[in-house]
Structures are given as C-alpha cells and as structure tokens.
Tab-separated table of C-alpha atoms in Angstrom:
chain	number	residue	atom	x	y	z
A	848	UNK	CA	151.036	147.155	168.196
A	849	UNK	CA	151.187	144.497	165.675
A	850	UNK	CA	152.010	144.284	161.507
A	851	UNK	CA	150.192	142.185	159.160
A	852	UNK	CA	153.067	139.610	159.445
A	853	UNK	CA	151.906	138.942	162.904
A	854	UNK	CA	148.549	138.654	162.049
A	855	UNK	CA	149.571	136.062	159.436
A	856	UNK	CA	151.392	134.317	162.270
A	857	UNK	CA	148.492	133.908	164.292
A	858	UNK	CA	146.366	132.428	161.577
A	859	UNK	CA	148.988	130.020	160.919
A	860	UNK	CA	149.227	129.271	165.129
A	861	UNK	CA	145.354	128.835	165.022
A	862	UNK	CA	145.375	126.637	161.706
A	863	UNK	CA	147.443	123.940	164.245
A	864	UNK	CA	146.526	121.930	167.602
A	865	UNK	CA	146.164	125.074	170.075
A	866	UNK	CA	144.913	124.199	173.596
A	867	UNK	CA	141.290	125.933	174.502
A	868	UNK	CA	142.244	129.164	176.484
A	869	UNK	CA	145.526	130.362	173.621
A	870	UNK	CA	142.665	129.295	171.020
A	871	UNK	CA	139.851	131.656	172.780
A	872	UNK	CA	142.282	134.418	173.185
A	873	UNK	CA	144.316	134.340	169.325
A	874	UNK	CA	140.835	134.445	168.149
A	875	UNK	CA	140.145	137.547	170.397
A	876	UNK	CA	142.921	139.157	169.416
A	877	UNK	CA	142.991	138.698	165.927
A	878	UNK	CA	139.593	139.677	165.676
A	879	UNK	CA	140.260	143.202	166.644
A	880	UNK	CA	143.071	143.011	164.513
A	881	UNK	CA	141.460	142.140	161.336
A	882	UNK	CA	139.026	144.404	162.105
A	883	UNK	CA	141.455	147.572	162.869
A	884	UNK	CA	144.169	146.140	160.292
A	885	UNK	CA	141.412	146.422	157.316
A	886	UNK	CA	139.645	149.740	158.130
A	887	UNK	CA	143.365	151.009	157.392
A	888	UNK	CA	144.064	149.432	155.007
A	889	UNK	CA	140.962	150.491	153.162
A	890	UNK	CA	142.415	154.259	153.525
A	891	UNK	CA	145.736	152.959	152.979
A	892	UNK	CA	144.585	151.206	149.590
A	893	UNK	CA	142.111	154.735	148.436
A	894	UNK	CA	144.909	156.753	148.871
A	895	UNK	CA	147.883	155.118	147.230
A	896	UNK	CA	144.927	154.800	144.511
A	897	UNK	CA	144.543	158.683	144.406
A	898	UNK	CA	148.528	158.747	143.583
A	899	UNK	CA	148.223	155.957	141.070
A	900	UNK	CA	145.499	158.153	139.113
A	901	UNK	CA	147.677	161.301	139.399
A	902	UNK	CA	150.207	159.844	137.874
A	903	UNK	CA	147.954	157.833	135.070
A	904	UNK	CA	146.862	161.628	134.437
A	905	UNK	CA	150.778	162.774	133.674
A	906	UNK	CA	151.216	159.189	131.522
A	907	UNK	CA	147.998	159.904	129.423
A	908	UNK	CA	148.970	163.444	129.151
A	909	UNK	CA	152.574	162.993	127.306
A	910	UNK	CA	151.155	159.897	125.812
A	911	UNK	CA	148.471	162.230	123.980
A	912	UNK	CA	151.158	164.354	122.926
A	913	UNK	CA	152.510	161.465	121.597
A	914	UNK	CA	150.160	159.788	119.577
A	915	UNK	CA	149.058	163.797	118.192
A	916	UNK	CA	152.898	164.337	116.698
A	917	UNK	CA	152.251	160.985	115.711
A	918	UNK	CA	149.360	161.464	113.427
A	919	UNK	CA	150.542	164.705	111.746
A	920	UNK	CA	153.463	162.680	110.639
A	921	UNK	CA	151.032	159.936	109.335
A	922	UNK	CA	149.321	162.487	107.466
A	923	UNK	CA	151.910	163.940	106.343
A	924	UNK	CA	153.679	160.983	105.188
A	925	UNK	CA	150.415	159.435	103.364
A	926	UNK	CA	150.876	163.032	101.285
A	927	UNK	CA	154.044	162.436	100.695
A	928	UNK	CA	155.438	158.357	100.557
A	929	UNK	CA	158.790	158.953	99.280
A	930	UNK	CA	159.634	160.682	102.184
A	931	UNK	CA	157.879	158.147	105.005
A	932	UNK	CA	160.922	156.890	106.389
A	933	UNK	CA	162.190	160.403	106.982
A	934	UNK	CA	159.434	161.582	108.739
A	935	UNK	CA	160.164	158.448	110.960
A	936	UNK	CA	163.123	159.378	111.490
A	937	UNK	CA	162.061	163.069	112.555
A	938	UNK	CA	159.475	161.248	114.381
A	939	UNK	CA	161.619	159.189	117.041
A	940	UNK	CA	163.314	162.084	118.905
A	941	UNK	CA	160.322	163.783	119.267
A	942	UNK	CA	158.703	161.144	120.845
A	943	UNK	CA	161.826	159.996	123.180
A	944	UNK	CA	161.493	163.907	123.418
A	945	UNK	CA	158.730	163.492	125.182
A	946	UNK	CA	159.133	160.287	127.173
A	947	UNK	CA	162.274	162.544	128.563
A	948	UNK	CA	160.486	165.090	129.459
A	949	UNK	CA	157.778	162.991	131.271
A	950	UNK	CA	160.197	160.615	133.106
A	951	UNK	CA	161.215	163.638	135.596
A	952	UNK	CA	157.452	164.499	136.064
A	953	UNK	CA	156.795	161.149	136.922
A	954	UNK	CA	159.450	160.298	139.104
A	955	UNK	CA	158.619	163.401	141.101
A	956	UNK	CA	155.195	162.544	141.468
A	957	UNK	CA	156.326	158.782	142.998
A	958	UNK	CA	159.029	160.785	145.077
A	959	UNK	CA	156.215	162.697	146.852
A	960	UNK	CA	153.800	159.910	147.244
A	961	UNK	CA	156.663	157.689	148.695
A	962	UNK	CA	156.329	159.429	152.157
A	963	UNK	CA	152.610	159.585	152.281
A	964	UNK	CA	152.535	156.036	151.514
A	965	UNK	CA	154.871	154.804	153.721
A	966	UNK	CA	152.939	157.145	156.598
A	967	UNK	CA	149.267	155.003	155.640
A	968	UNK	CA	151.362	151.385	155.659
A	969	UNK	CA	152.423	153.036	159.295
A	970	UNK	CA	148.554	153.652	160.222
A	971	UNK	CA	147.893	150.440	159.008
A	972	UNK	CA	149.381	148.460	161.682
A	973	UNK	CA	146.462	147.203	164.388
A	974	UNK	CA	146.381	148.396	167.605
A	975	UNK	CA	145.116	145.805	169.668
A	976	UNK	CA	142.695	146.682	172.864
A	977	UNK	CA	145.586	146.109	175.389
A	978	UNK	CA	143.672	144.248	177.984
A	979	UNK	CA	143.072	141.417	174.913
A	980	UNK	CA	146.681	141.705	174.057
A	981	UNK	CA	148.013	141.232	177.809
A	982	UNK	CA	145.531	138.078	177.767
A	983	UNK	CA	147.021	136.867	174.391
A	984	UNK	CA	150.717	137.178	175.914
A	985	UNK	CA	149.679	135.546	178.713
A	986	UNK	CA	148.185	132.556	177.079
A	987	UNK	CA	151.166	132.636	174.602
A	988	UNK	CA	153.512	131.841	177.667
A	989	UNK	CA	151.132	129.633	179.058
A	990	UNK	CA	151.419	127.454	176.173
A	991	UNK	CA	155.355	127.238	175.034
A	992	UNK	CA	156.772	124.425	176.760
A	993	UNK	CA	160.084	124.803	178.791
A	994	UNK	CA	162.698	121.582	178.413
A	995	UNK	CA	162.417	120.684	182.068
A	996	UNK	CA	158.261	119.836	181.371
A	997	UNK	CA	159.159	118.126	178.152
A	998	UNK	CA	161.443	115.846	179.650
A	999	UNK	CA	159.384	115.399	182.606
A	1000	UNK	CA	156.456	114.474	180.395
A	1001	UNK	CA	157.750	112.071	178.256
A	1002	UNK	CA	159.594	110.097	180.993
A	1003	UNK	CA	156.012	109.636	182.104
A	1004	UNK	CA	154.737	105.740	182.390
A	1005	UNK	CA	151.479	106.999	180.879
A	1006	UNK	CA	153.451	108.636	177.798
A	1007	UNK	CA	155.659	105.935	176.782
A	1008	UNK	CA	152.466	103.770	176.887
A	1009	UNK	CA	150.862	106.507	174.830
A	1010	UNK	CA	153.424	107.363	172.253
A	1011	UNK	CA	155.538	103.875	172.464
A	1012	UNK	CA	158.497	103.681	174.655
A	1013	UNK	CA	160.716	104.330	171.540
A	1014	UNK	CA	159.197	107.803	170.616
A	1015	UNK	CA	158.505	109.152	174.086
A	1016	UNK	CA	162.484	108.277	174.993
A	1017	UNK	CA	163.691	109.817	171.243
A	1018	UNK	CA	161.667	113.269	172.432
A	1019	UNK	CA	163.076	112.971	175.597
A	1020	UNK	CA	166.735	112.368	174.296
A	1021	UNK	CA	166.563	115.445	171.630
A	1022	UNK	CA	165.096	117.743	175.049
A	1023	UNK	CA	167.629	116.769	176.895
A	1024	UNK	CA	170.127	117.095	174.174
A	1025	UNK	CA	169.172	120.682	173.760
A	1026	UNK	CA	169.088	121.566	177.599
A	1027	UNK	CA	172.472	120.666	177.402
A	1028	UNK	CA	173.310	123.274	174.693
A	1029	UNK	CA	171.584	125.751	177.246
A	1030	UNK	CA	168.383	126.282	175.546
A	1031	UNK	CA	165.474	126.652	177.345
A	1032	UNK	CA	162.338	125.605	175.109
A	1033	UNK	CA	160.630	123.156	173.310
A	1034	UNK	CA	161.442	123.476	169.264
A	1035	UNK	CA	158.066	121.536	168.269
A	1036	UNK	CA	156.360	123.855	165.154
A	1037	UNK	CA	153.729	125.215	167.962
A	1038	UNK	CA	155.962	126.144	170.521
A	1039	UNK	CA	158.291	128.017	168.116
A	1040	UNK	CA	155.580	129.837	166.654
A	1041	UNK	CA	154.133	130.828	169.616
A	1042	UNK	CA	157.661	132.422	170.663
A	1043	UNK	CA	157.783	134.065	167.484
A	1044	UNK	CA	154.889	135.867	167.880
A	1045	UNK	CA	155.843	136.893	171.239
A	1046	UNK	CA	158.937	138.585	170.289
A	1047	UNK	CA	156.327	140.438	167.717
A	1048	UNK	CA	154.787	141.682	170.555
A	1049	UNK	CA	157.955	142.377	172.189
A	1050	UNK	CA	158.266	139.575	174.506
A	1051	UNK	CA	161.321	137.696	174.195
A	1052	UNK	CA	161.477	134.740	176.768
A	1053	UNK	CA	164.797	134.322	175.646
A	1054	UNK	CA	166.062	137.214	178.052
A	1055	UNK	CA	166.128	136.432	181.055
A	1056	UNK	CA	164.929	139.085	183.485
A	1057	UNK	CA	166.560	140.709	185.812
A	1058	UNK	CA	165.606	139.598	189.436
A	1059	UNK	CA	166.780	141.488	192.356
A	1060	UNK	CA	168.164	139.307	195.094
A	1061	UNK	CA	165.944	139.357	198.121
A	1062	UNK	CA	168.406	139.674	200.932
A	1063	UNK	CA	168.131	139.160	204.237
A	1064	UNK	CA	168.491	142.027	206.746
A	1065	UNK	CA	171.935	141.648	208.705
A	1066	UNK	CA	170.964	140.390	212.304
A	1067	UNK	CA	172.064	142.378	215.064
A	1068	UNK	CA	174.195	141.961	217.571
C-alpha cells in the first residue's frame, strides 16, 4: 500500500542517477501505481464533485431568495425615493436573514460529505501487485549504500584516480565521521531517498532485526 506522496517520491528517485535493475523495477512499480492511483482518483474526484454541486444547489437556492427580496425592494423604492434608504435598511437583515439561515444548511451538508470524502482519498491509495512491490524493496536495499562500502570504495586506488585523491579522501572522511556517530548509511540525495521510500513501504533499515543466536548443542559427556 502506497499514498500519492510515495508515488511522488519515486518520480523524484527516477528523475536522478538510478542503477539499471532499481530503474526497471521503480518504473514497474509506479506504473501500476499510476495506473491504480488515477482510476481512484477519478471516483474520488466525481464524487467530491457530486457534493460540490449539492451544495452549489443550497448556495443558489438562498442566493435566489436573495436577489427576489432584493428586487421587490428596488421596486418598491423606485415608487417611492424618499424612502430608498429605509428600505435598505429593512433590506440588510433580511438578507443576513438569510445568509443565517443558509450557513447551518451548508455546514451540514460539508459535515456529511467530510466522511465520504475522506473514505474515497482512503480508496485512492494504490495497491501495488505485491510480487512488483517485494521486487521494488528488494532493489531499494540493493541500492542504499552501507558506510563500511563507502569507505571501502573510496579508499580504492582506482577512485582517488577517478574522483582526485582530495575528493575520494573528503567522502571517505565524512563516512567515517558518521560511522563513528553510529549511523549506518550513506546520506548522498539517492541513498536517502531510497530509504525514505522504504520506510513508506514499511521497511525501516534503521531497525535492526532481531536475530536469534544459533547455539550450539551442549556436547555430552
């Protein structure tokens, strides 16, 4: 199960340097996402319209009403101009009258609709064909560096010849710096993302599992 934030995530993952099996699988997943995410959110959209209308229909209503006690008091003051800024005056509480009596109506209306709403933005969410998700997951992991391979890496000949001997030992120096806070993973934008959407998914490498110890039978005597 996934929210449109995630699928926002991914896009952004995608939109960076992703290495060819995390790239084939994202796009896997977030295809069936897309695809499940809009079909609800077509029904979600129709029927939050349906509620809009209803109450457009109560608005017009009162607002008729309105502009009716309105026009009798035109008429009535073109027939009579001395006395147009008394039927003004008469005409203001009837129309805040009005807007009183509406306001409840109204409110009501957006109580009720509040549920059903929240229900559709519920329905919304994609459910993504588990076997693609469990291969998404997987490729997630696959691709978040721990601190032990980034300092491994970049005390490499190869990438200090690559990168300069300056930048591969600053990257080293800041993984090394952070293994020794007790983190566990490489903070570069992909990497973090990566975990974020993992924990979306509710995988959180940051918890360690548990492992039972394997022990050894006592020998006999």
């Amino acid at each position: 199960m996934a929210d449109k934030k995630t699928v926002d995530k991914v896009k952004e993952l995608l939109g960076g340097h992703v290495y060819g099996p995390l790239k084939e699988a994202a796009e896997k997943w977030l295809a069936e996402a897309d695809e499940k995410y809009g079909d609800k959110f077509d029904e979600f959209k129709e029927k939050s319209s349906e509620t809009l209308d209803k109450l457009g229909e109560i608005a017009e209503k009162y607002s008729d009403k309105t502009i009716e006690v309105s026009e009798k008091l035109t008429k009535a003051g073109d027939k009579v101009a001395e006395g147009a800024e008394k039927f003004a005056e008469k005409a203001a509480p009837v129309v805040d009258g009005l807007k009183e009596k509406a306001a409840p109506k109204i409110e009501e209306l957006k109580e009720k609709a509040a549920p059903k709403i929240d229900e559709l933005k519920g329905k919304a969410a994609p459910v993504v064909d588990k076997v693609t998700e469990n291969e998404f997951i997987k490729q997630l992991k696959a691709g978040i560096s721990s601190l032990d391979e980034v300092i491994d890496t970049f005390s490499k000949p190869e990438m200090k010849e690559a990168m300069g001997e300056e930048a591969a030992a600053q990257i080293k120096a800041h993984a090394e710096a952070m293994k020794a806070e007790g983190k566990k993973f490489c903070d570069c934008p992909a990497c973090t993302k990566a975990r974020e959407i993992l924990k979306d998914l509710g995988v959180d490498l940051e918890t360690p599992e548990v492992e039972e110890a394997a022990e050894e039978p006592a020998a006999e005597e």
